[in-house]
Amino acid sequence: MNPFFSEYDTPFGVPPFDLIENEHFVPAYKAGFSEQMDEIEAIVDNPEAPTFENTVEAYVMSGELLRKANGVFPKLRSAETSDEIDSIARILVPMQAAHNSSIMLNEGLFGRIKSVYENQASMNLSPEQTMVLEKIYKRFVRGGANLDEAGKKRISEMDEKLSSITLEFGNNLLVETNNYKLIIENEEDLAGLPSSVRSAASDAAKAAGLEGKWVLTLHKPSWIPFLQYAEKRDLREEIYKAMYMRSNTGNENDNNELIKEILKLRLERANLLGYENHAAYILEERMAGEPETVYEFLLKVWEPALIKAKEEARMMQE
């Protein structure tokens, strides 16, 4: 039995992680995609005039099975990934991007949402309903719903491509993080480290089959205290550079070409939607509103922060 296909019999509806296996994810997502598309089509085919309840609320409430799967898989992948989970992600991520695009670019659905949006003054909506309506309408517009057919096709292509590239980018970074080990063989190289950090490094070495040595990694509980306390300057430099040069060394996990492609696609997408650049697109719905305001915020802080940073650097150096 696939746990996603039944109600969770757990306190507070928490996913039953003890019953969920990796092979359950793809069938759950595929069924979720199909179920939500059926719900979307029912909204579009509704012969009644569009209202908040039969259109906007119905859309918001659609995709329950997909929400259940999304409530587990991305979190599990973030907290406890594996080669098998990564391979599942490579299947699901482009599928989900295509599914999302098919909804955002659905003319019938957007037509009904737009009708509610344009006639909201006569609908006696509550403040909460008005906010939901405005957010949903803007989400569709920013997703390309107002574009012509060629524009919609290109947006869909770019969204799928960006999802795949972003996944590859993250995988490369994860591999680089997990592969790195700073192996210490001489105990004097641990000078300055608290006993808890030494013990954790010893345990990491044992787990790696390096009994009697110490291993530091690029996971935060390992490298951050090492930089804080280790007295060996050359080793601090080594692990610092390893951390900040991940996927930037020209090896098989290098992300430089992926970054170029991501930037190129983001710019093209923003331009197609009528924005000068990706920053303008992203910031429209955030506090700053536009890139120029971000620079204003930063420059207000820059001069006094720089003075303080130099002062603190001098104190630490002494």
Tab-separated table of C-alpha atoms in Angstrom:
chain	number	residue	atom	x	y	z
A	1	MET	CA	0.000	0.000	0.000
A	2	ASN	CA	1.220	3.486	-0.888
A	3	PRO	CA	0.766	5.642	2.256
A	4	PHE	CA	0.122	8.743	0.162
A	5	PHE	CA	-3.084	7.214	-1.222
A	6	SER	CA	-4.877	7.062	2.124
A	7	GLU	CA	-5.563	9.345	5.073
A	8	TYR	CA	-2.718	9.517	7.579
A	9	ASP	CA	-3.672	7.709	10.767
A	10	THR	CA	-1.162	9.677	12.830
A	11	PRO	CA	-1.237	12.395	15.510
A	12	PHE	CA	-1.878	15.788	13.874
A	13	GLY	CA	-1.770	14.203	10.400
A	14	VAL	CA	2.021	13.935	10.413
A	15	PRO	CA	3.304	11.876	7.444
A	16	PRO	CA	3.962	8.235	8.471
A	17	PHE	CA	7.668	8.262	7.634
A	18	ASP	CA	8.096	4.715	8.901
A	19	LEU	CA	5.762	3.481	6.151
A	20	ILE	CA	6.975	5.671	3.280
A	21	GLU	CA	9.495	4.039	0.922
A	22	ASN	CA	11.353	5.604	-1.972
A	23	GLU	CA	9.295	3.648	-4.503
A	24	HIS	CA	6.146	5.408	-3.283
A	25	PHE	CA	7.145	8.876	-4.493
A	26	VAL	CA	6.931	8.661	-8.284
A	27	PRO	CA	3.496	6.931	-8.314
A	28	ALA	CA	2.191	9.452	-5.771
A	29	TYR	CA	3.403	12.415	-7.804
A	30	LYS	CA	2.066	11.020	-11.079
A	31	ALA	CA	-1.329	10.377	-9.496
A	32	GLY	CA	-1.183	13.843	-7.916
A	33	PHE	CA	-0.468	15.509	-11.262
A	34	SER	CA	-3.372	13.657	-12.889
A	35	GLU	CA	-5.766	14.347	-10.025
A	36	GLN	CA	-5.029	18.055	-9.985
A	37	MET	CA	-5.407	18.375	-13.756
A	38	ASP	CA	-8.828	16.726	-13.477
A	39	GLU	CA	-9.743	19.280	-10.806
A	40	ILE	CA	-8.490	22.140	-12.985
A	41	GLU	CA	-10.510	20.895	-15.950
A	42	ALA	CA	-13.609	20.708	-13.749
A	43	ILE	CA	-13.117	24.380	-12.849
A	44	VAL	CA	-12.648	25.347	-16.501
A	45	ASP	CA	-15.676	23.337	-17.652
A	46	ASN	CA	-17.975	24.707	-14.940
A	47	PRO	CA	-20.961	26.222	-16.828
A	48	GLU	CA	-21.689	28.654	-13.998
A	49	ALA	CA	-20.304	32.191	-14.110
A	50	PRO	CA	-16.897	32.534	-12.411
A	51	THR	CA	-17.052	33.363	-8.695
A	52	PHE	CA	-14.453	33.425	-5.975
A	53	GLU	CA	-15.759	30.129	-4.585
A	54	ASN	CA	-16.089	28.116	-7.820
A	55	THR	CA	-12.879	29.394	-9.381
A	56	VAL	CA	-10.258	30.911	-7.070
A	57	GLU	CA	-11.085	28.876	-3.978
A	58	ALA	CA	-11.514	25.707	-6.067
A	59	TYR	CA	-8.076	26.285	-7.623
A	60	VAL	CA	-6.428	26.914	-4.249
A	61	MET	CA	-7.934	23.727	-2.832
A	62	SER	CA	-6.928	21.552	-5.789
A	63	GLY	CA	-3.943	19.180	-5.704
A	64	GLU	CA	-4.329	17.686	-2.220
A	65	LEU	CA	-2.488	14.464	-3.113
A	66	LEU	CA	0.317	16.486	-4.687
A	67	ARG	CA	0.553	18.594	-1.531
A	68	LYS	CA	0.925	15.420	0.536
A	69	ALA	CA	3.801	14.181	-1.618
A	70	ASN	CA	5.408	17.638	-1.688
A	71	GLY	CA	5.136	17.730	2.078
A	72	VAL	CA	7.543	14.824	2.314
A	73	PHE	CA	9.872	14.378	-0.660
A	74	PRO	CA	11.628	17.789	-0.828
A	75	LYS	CA	12.081	17.801	2.960
A	76	LEU	CA	13.441	14.274	3.003
A	77	ARG	CA	15.800	15.069	0.152
A	78	SER	CA	17.042	18.149	1.984
A	79	ALA	CA	17.577	16.394	5.317
A	80	GLU	CA	18.622	12.876	4.356
A	81	THR	CA	19.389	12.545	0.675
A	82	SER	CA	20.895	9.549	-1.106
A	83	ASP	CA	21.821	8.528	-4.620
A	84	GLU	CA	18.422	6.884	-4.999
A	85	ILE	CA	16.529	9.965	-3.805
A	86	ASP	CA	18.624	12.160	-6.105
A	87	SER	CA	17.763	9.909	-9.052
A	88	ILE	CA	14.071	10.203	-8.146
A	89	ALA	CA	14.432	13.993	-8.024
A	90	ARG	CA	15.872	13.971	-11.545
A	91	ILE	CA	12.644	12.266	-12.673
A	92	LEU	CA	10.224	14.388	-10.664
A	93	VAL	CA	11.630	17.918	-10.930
A	94	PRO	CA	11.128	18.361	-14.702
A	95	MET	CA	7.738	16.637	-14.444
A	96	GLN	CA	6.647	19.076	-11.746
A	97	ALA	CA	7.910	22.060	-13.739
A	98	ALA	CA	5.896	20.919	-16.762
A	99	HIS	CA	2.832	20.358	-14.581
A	100	ASN	CA	3.082	23.807	-12.997
A	101	SER	CA	3.477	25.425	-16.416
A	102	SER	CA	0.436	23.603	-17.766
A	103	ILE	CA	-1.623	25.143	-14.959
A	104	MET	CA	-0.137	28.647	-15.098
A	105	LEU	CA	-0.610	28.772	-18.871
A	106	ASN	CA	-4.102	27.244	-18.926
A	107	GLU	CA	-6.152	29.828	-20.836
A	108	GLY	CA	-9.496	28.610	-19.557
A	109	LEU	CA	-8.457	28.701	-15.924
A	110	PHE	CA	-6.792	32.091	-16.214
A	111	GLY	CA	-9.815	33.441	-18.079
A	112	ARG	CA	-12.060	32.575	-15.148
A	113	ILE	CA	-9.596	33.942	-12.566
A	114	LYS	CA	-9.258	37.135	-14.610
A	115	SER	CA	-13.035	37.473	-14.752
A	116	VAL	CA	-13.271	37.259	-10.953
A	117	TYR	CA	-10.399	39.738	-10.624
A	118	GLU	CA	-11.998	42.271	-12.971
A	119	ASN	CA	-15.443	41.964	-11.375
A	120	GLN	CA	-14.408	41.754	-7.726
A	121	ALA	CA	-16.060	45.087	-6.870
A	122	SER	CA	-19.478	43.494	-7.327
A	123	MET	CA	-18.679	40.305	-5.424
A	124	ASN	CA	-18.606	41.573	-1.835
A	125	LEU	CA	-15.327	39.805	-1.086
A	126	SER	CA	-13.784	39.828	2.384
A	127	PRO	CA	-10.337	41.436	2.837
A	128	GLU	CA	-8.834	37.949	3.034
A	129	GLN	CA	-10.516	36.842	-0.193
A	130	THR	CA	-9.405	40.034	-1.919
A	131	MET	CA	-5.787	39.434	-0.944
A	132	VAL	CA	-5.908	35.803	-2.071
A	133	LEU	CA	-7.471	36.833	-5.389
A	134	GLU	CA	-4.841	39.502	-6.022
A	135	LYS	CA	-1.992	37.135	-5.194
A	136	ILE	CA	-3.373	34.351	-7.391
A	137	TYR	CA	-4.039	36.702	-10.312
A	138	LYS	CA	-0.548	38.195	-10.105
A	139	ARG	CA	0.979	34.709	-9.837
A	140	PHE	CA	-0.611	33.755	-13.157
A	141	VAL	CA	0.412	36.997	-14.864
A	142	ARG	CA	3.994	36.611	-13.625
A	143	GLY	CA	3.876	33.008	-14.822
A	144	GLY	CA	3.192	34.095	-18.400
A	145	ALA	CA	-0.608	33.754	-18.633
A	146	ASN	CA	-0.953	37.013	-20.618
A	147	LEU	CA	1.638	36.062	-23.242
A	148	ASP	CA	0.827	34.940	-26.783
A	149	GLU	CA	1.159	31.286	-27.747
A	150	ALA	CA	4.810	31.584	-28.766
A	151	GLY	CA	5.646	33.347	-25.510
A	152	LYS	CA	3.828	30.731	-23.431
A	153	LYS	CA	5.648	27.939	-25.224
A	154	ARG	CA	9.018	29.588	-24.574
A	155	ILE	CA	8.196	30.273	-20.894
A	156	SER	CA	7.276	26.616	-20.425
A	157	GLU	CA	10.530	25.485	-22.072
A	158	MET	CA	12.601	27.825	-19.923
A	159	ASP	CA	10.872	26.824	-16.691
A	160	GLU	CA	11.548	23.136	-17.352
A	161	LYS	CA	15.154	23.861	-18.317
A	162	LEU	CA	15.729	26.061	-15.258
A	163	SER	CA	14.322	23.424	-12.932
A	164	SER	CA	16.685	20.784	-14.353
A	165	ILE	CA	19.733	23.061	-14.281
A	166	THR	CA	18.999	24.235	-10.749
A	167	LEU	CA	18.691	20.612	-9.638
A	168	GLU	CA	22.036	19.772	-11.251
A	169	PHE	CA	23.614	22.850	-9.632
A	170	GLY	CA	22.441	21.736	-6.184
A	171	ASN	CA	23.568	18.152	-6.747
A	172	ASN	CA	27.053	19.300	-7.733
A	173	LEU	CA	27.277	21.430	-4.607
A	174	LEU	CA	26.074	18.548	-2.445
A	175	VAL	CA	28.614	16.131	-3.930
A	176	GLU	CA	31.420	18.624	-3.371
A	177	THR	CA	30.294	19.134	0.223
A	178	ASN	CA	30.041	15.436	1.014
A	179	ASN	CA	33.249	14.408	-0.756
A	180	TYR	CA	35.624	16.732	1.094
A	181	LYS	CA	37.642	15.475	4.062
A	182	LEU	CA	40.421	17.248	5.918
A	183	ILE	CA	42.335	14.312	7.391
A	184	ILE	CA	44.506	15.123	10.409
A	185	GLU	CA	47.056	12.543	11.522
A	186	ASN	CA	49.037	14.471	14.137
A	187	GLU	CA	47.262	15.405	17.361
A	188	GLU	CA	49.230	18.631	17.675
A	189	ASP	CA	47.356	19.878	14.589
A	190	LEU	CA	44.222	19.897	16.763
A	191	ALA	CA	45.627	22.592	19.040
A	192	GLY	CA	42.936	25.006	20.214
A	193	LEU	CA	39.990	22.731	19.455
A	194	PRO	CA	37.517	21.988	22.268
A	195	SER	CA	37.150	18.352	23.282
A	196	SER	CA	33.700	18.129	21.682
A	197	VAL	CA	35.099	19.107	18.269
A	198	ARG	CA	37.998	16.660	18.643
A	199	SER	CA	35.611	13.883	19.594
A	200	ALA	CA	33.340	14.578	16.606
A	201	ALA	CA	36.370	14.595	14.280
A	202	SER	CA	37.503	11.272	15.729
A	203	ASP	CA	34.046	9.763	15.218
A	204	ALA	CA	34.016	11.014	11.623
A	205	ALA	CA	37.394	9.367	11.041
A	206	LYS	CA	36.161	6.050	12.447
A	207	ALA	CA	33.089	6.207	10.207
A	208	ALA	CA	35.403	6.739	7.237
A	209	GLY	CA	37.608	3.778	8.206
A	210	LEU	CA	40.441	6.021	9.407
A	211	GLU	CA	40.820	4.787	12.982
A	212	GLY	CA	43.281	6.813	15.046
A	213	LYS	CA	42.962	9.932	12.885
A	214	TRP	CA	40.651	12.942	12.820
A	215	VAL	CA	38.412	14.032	9.954
A	216	LEU	CA	36.921	17.483	9.414
A	217	THR	CA	34.213	17.975	6.800
A	218	LEU	CA	32.331	20.817	5.142
A	219	HIS	CA	29.235	20.255	7.255
A	220	LYS	CA	28.639	23.206	9.564
A	221	PRO	CA	29.147	21.421	12.915
A	222	SER	CA	32.603	20.476	11.661
A	223	TRP	CA	34.138	23.333	9.696
A	224	ILE	CA	32.710	26.322	11.602
A	225	PRO	CA	34.182	25.439	15.028
A	226	PHE	CA	37.424	24.437	13.314
A	227	LEU	CA	37.740	27.941	11.865
A	228	GLN	CA	36.836	29.447	15.251
A	229	TYR	CA	39.239	27.511	17.442
A	230	ALA	CA	42.004	25.766	15.480
A	231	GLU	CA	45.443	27.333	15.992
A	232	LYS	CA	46.933	25.920	12.772
A	233	ARG	CA	46.544	28.784	10.328
A	234	ASP	CA	47.414	26.733	7.221
A	235	LEU	CA	44.733	24.145	8.034
A	236	ARG	CA	42.157	26.855	8.686
A	237	GLU	CA	43.006	28.306	5.284
A	238	GLU	CA	42.690	24.907	3.627
A	239	ILE	CA	39.202	24.150	4.932
A	240	TYR	CA	38.054	27.732	4.361
A	241	LYS	CA	39.076	27.620	0.707
A	242	ALA	CA	37.536	24.176	0.292
A	243	MET	CA	34.237	25.529	1.598
A	244	TYR	CA	34.087	28.599	-0.597
A	245	MET	CA	35.544	27.017	-3.735
A	246	ARG	CA	33.000	24.197	-3.933
A	247	SER	CA	31.964	23.535	-7.554
A	248	ASN	CA	34.417	26.191	-8.721
A	249	THR	CA	37.557	24.155	-9.398
A	250	GLY	CA	37.055	22.953	-12.964
A	251	ASN	CA	36.305	19.340	-12.033
A	252	GLU	CA	33.264	17.249	-13.013
A	253	ASN	CA	31.175	19.055	-10.356
A	254	ASP	CA	32.014	22.569	-11.550
A	255	ASN	CA	29.024	24.915	-11.691
A	256	ASN	CA	30.418	27.823	-13.700
A	257	GLU	CA	28.769	26.892	-16.999
A	258	LEU	CA	25.514	26.130	-15.201
A	259	ILE	CA	25.586	29.573	-13.571
A	260	LYS	CA	25.998	31.197	-16.994
A	261	GLU	CA	23.054	29.236	-18.360
A	262	ILE	CA	20.868	30.038	-15.345
A	263	LEU	CA	21.629	33.759	-15.653
A	264	LYS	CA	20.956	33.726	-19.397
A	265	LEU	CA	17.593	31.966	-18.989
A	266	ARG	CA	16.547	34.166	-16.057
A	267	LEU	CA	17.270	37.306	-18.074
A	268	GLU	CA	15.407	36.019	-21.135
A	269	ARG	CA	12.435	35.006	-18.973
A	270	ALA	CA	12.325	38.377	-17.208
A	271	ASN	CA	12.520	40.248	-20.526
A	272	LEU	CA	9.751	38.120	-22.016
A	273	LEU	CA	7.523	39.010	-19.053
A	274	GLY	CA	8.269	42.716	-19.465
A	275	TYR	CA	10.963	43.240	-16.822
A	276	GLU	CA	14.363	44.797	-17.396
A	277	ASN	CA	16.167	41.972	-15.598
A	278	HIS	CA	15.658	39.067	-13.196
A	279	ALA	CA	16.239	41.266	-10.141
A	280	ALA	CA	13.391	43.551	-11.178
A	281	TYR	CA	11.143	40.499	-11.639
A	282	ILE	CA	12.001	38.987	-8.240
A	283	LEU	CA	11.921	42.219	-6.234
A	284	GLU	CA	8.527	43.357	-7.509
A	285	GLU	CA	6.809	41.353	-4.755
A	286	ARG	CA	9.353	42.008	-2.025
A	287	MET	CA	9.902	44.875	0.370
A	288	ALA	CA	12.488	46.717	-1.732
A	289	GLY	CA	10.267	46.700	-4.814
A	290	GLU	CA	13.093	47.414	-7.266
A	291	PRO	CA	16.869	46.885	-7.571
A	292	GLU	CA	17.693	50.561	-7.033
A	293	THR	CA	16.157	50.463	-3.559
A	294	VAL	CA	18.316	47.481	-2.632
A	295	TYR	CA	21.432	49.489	-3.445
A	296	GLU	CA	20.106	52.393	-1.386
A	297	PHE	CA	19.650	50.067	1.593
A	298	LEU	CA	23.107	48.556	1.160
A	299	LEU	CA	24.916	51.852	0.739
A	300	LYS	CA	23.315	53.281	3.893
A	301	VAL	CA	24.907	50.435	5.827
A	302	TRP	CA	28.153	50.171	3.880
A	303	GLU	CA	30.237	53.044	5.242
A	304	PRO	CA	29.539	52.581	8.973
A	305	ALA	CA	29.720	48.778	8.590
A	306	LEU	CA	33.077	49.000	6.847
A	307	ILE	CA	34.498	51.175	9.635
A	308	LYS	CA	33.275	48.677	12.239
A	309	ALA	CA	34.517	45.673	10.287
A	310	LYS	CA	38.026	47.138	10.021
A	311	GLU	CA	37.987	47.909	13.729
A	312	GLU	CA	36.965	44.343	14.608
A	313	ALA	CA	39.519	42.886	12.175
A	314	ARG	CA	42.238	44.939	13.876
A	315	MET	CA	41.144	43.706	17.316
A	316	MET	CA	41.148	40.072	16.168
A	317	GLN	CA	44.545	40.453	14.527
A	318	GLU	CA	45.993	41.837	17.758
